[in-house]
PDB file of C-alpha atoms in Angstrom:
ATOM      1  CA  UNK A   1      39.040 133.563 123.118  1.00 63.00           C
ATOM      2  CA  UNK A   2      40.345 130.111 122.130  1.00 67.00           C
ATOM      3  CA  UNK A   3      37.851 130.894 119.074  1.00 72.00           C
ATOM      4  CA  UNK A   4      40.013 134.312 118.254  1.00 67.00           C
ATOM      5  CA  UNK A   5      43.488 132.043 118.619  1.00 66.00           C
ATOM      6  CA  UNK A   6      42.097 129.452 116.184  1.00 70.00           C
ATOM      7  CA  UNK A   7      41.471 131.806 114.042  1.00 74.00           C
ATOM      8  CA  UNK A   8      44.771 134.167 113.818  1.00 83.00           C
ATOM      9  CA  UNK A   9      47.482 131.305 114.472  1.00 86.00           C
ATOM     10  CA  UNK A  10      50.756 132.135 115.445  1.00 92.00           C
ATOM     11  CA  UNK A  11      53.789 131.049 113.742  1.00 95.00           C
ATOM     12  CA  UNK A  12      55.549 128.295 115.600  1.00 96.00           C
ATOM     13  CA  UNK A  13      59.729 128.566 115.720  1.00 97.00           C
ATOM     14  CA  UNK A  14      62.372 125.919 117.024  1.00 96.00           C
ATOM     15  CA  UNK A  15      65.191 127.271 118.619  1.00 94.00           C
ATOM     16  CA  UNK A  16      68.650 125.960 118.255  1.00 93.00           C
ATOM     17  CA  UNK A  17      68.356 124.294 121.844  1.00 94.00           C
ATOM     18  CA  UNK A  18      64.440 122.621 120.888  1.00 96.00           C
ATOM     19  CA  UNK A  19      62.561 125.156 122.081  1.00 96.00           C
ATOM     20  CA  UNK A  20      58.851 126.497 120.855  1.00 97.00           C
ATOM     21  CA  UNK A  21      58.640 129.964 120.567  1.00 98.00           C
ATOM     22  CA  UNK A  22      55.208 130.840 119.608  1.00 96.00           C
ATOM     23  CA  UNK A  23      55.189 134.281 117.246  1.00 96.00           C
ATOM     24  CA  UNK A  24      51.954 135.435 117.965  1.00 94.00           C
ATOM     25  CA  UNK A  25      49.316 137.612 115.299  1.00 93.00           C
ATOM     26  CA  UNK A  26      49.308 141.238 115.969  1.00 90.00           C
ATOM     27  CA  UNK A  27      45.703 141.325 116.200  1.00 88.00           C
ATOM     28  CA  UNK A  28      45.600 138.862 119.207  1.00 88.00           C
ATOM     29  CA  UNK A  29      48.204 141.771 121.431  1.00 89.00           C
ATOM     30  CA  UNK A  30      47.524 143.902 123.712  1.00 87.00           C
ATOM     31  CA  UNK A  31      47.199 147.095 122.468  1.00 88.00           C
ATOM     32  CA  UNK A  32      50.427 148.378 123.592  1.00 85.00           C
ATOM     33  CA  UNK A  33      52.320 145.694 122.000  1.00 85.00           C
ATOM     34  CA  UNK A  34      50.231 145.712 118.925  1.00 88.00           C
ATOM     35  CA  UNK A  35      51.413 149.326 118.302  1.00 86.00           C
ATOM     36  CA  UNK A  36      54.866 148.658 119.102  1.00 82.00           C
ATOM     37  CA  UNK A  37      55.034 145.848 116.776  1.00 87.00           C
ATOM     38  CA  UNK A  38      53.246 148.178 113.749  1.00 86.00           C
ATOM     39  CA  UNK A  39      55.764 151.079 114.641  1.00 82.00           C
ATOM     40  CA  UNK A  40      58.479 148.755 114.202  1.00 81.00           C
ATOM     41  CA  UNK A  41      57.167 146.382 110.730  1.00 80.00           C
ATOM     42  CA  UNK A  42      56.419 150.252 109.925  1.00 82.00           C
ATOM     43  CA  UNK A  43      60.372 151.388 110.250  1.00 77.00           C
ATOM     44  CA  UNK A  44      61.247 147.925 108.615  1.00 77.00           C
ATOM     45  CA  UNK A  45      59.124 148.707 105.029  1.00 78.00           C
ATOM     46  CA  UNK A  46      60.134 152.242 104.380  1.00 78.00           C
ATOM     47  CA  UNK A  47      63.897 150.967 104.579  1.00 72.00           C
ATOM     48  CA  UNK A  48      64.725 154.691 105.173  1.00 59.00           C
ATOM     49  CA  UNK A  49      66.855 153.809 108.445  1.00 66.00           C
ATOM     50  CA  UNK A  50      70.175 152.292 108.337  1.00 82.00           C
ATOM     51  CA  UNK A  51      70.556 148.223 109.140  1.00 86.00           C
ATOM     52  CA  UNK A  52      71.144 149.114 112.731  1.00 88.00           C
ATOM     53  CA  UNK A  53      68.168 150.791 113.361  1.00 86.00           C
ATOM     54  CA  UNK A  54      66.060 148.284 111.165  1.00 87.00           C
ATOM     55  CA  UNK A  55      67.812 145.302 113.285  1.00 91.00           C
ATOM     56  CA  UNK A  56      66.822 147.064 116.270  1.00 90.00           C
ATOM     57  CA  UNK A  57      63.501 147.444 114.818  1.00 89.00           C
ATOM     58  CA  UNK A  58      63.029 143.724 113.937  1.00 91.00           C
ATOM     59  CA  UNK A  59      63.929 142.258 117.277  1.00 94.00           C
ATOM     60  CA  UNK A  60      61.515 144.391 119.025  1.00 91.00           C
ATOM     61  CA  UNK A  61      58.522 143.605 116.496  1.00 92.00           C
ATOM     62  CA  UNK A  62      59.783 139.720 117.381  1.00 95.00           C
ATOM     63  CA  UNK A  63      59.983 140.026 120.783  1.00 95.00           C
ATOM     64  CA  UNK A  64      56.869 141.553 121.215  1.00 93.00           C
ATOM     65  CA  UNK A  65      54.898 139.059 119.217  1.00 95.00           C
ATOM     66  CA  UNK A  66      56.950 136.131 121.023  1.00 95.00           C
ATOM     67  CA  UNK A  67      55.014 134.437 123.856  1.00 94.00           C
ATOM     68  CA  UNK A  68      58.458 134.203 125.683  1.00 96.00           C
ATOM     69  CA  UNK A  69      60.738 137.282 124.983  1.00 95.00           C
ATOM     70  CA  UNK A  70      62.919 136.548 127.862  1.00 96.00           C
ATOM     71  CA  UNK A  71      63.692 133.412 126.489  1.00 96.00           C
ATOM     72  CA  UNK A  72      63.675 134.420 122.640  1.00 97.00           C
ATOM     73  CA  UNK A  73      65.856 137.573 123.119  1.00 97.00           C
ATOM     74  CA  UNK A  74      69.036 134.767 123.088  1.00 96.00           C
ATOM     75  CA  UNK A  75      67.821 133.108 119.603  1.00 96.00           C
ATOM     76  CA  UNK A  76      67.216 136.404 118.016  1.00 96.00           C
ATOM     77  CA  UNK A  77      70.753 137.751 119.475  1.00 96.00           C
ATOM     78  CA  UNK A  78      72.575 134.715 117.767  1.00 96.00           C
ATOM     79  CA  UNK A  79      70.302 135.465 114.354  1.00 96.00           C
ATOM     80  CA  UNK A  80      71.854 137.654 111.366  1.00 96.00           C
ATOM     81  CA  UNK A  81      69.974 140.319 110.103  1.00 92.00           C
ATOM     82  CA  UNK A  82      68.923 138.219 106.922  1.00 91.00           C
ATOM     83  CA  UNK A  83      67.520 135.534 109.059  1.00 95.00           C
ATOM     84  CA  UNK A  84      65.229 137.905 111.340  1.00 94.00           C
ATOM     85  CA  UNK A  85      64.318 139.774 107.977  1.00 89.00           C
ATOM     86  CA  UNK A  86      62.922 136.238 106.547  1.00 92.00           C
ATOM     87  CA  UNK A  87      61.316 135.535 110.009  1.00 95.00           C
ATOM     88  CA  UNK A  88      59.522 138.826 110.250  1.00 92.00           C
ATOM     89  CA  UNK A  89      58.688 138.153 106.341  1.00 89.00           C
ATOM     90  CA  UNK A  90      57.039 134.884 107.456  1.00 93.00           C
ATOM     91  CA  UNK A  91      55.443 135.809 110.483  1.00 93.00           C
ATOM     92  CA  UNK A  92      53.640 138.320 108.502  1.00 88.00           C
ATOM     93  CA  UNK A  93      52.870 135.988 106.042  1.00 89.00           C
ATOM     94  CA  UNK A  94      51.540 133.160 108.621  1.00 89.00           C
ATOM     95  CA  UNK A  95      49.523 135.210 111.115  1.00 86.00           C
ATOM     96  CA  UNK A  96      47.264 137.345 108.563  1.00 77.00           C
ATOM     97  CA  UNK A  97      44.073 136.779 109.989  1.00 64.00           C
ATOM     98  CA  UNK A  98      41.144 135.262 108.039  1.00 60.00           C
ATOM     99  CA  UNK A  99      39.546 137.238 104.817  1.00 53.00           C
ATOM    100  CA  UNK A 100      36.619 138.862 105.595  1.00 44.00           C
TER     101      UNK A 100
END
């Protein structure tokens, strides 16, 4: 497993009080999680939903890929909309597993 980690990093976040959040790579989730998370980057791209819904969307895509959603549902409630847009944009970005 610790091969599998190496391999699809997670992006590492600093809250406002010091703390690591870990945002993990889809491909490392459970499966449950993992198709939360695409349902919700999915709602996100098509921008067909209002900013509500694609707020709503965001935070659960985050706090399913956060190893500590309890803790990270406070950061991402203080967080505009722009920030967890450019957080989800780099999170993508960062955990893309290796090419094949």
């Amino acid at each position: 497993m610790a091969d599998v980690e190496a391999a699809y990093k997670a992006l590492p976040f600093i809250g406002p009080d010091g703390t690591r959040y870990n945002l993990r790579a889809v491909l490392v989730l459970p499966q449950h999680d993992r198709r939360a998370v695409l349902d919700a980057v999915r709602a996100v791209r098509d921008g067909a939903e209002d900013a509500d819904a694609q707020e709503t969307a965001i935070n659960s895509a985050l706090l399913a890929v956060c190893d500590d959603p309890e803790g990270f549902t406070a950061v991402l409630a203080a967080l505009p909309l722009a920030a967890k847009i450019r957080l989800l944009e780099a999170w993508s970005e960062a955990t893309q597993g290796p090419e094949a």
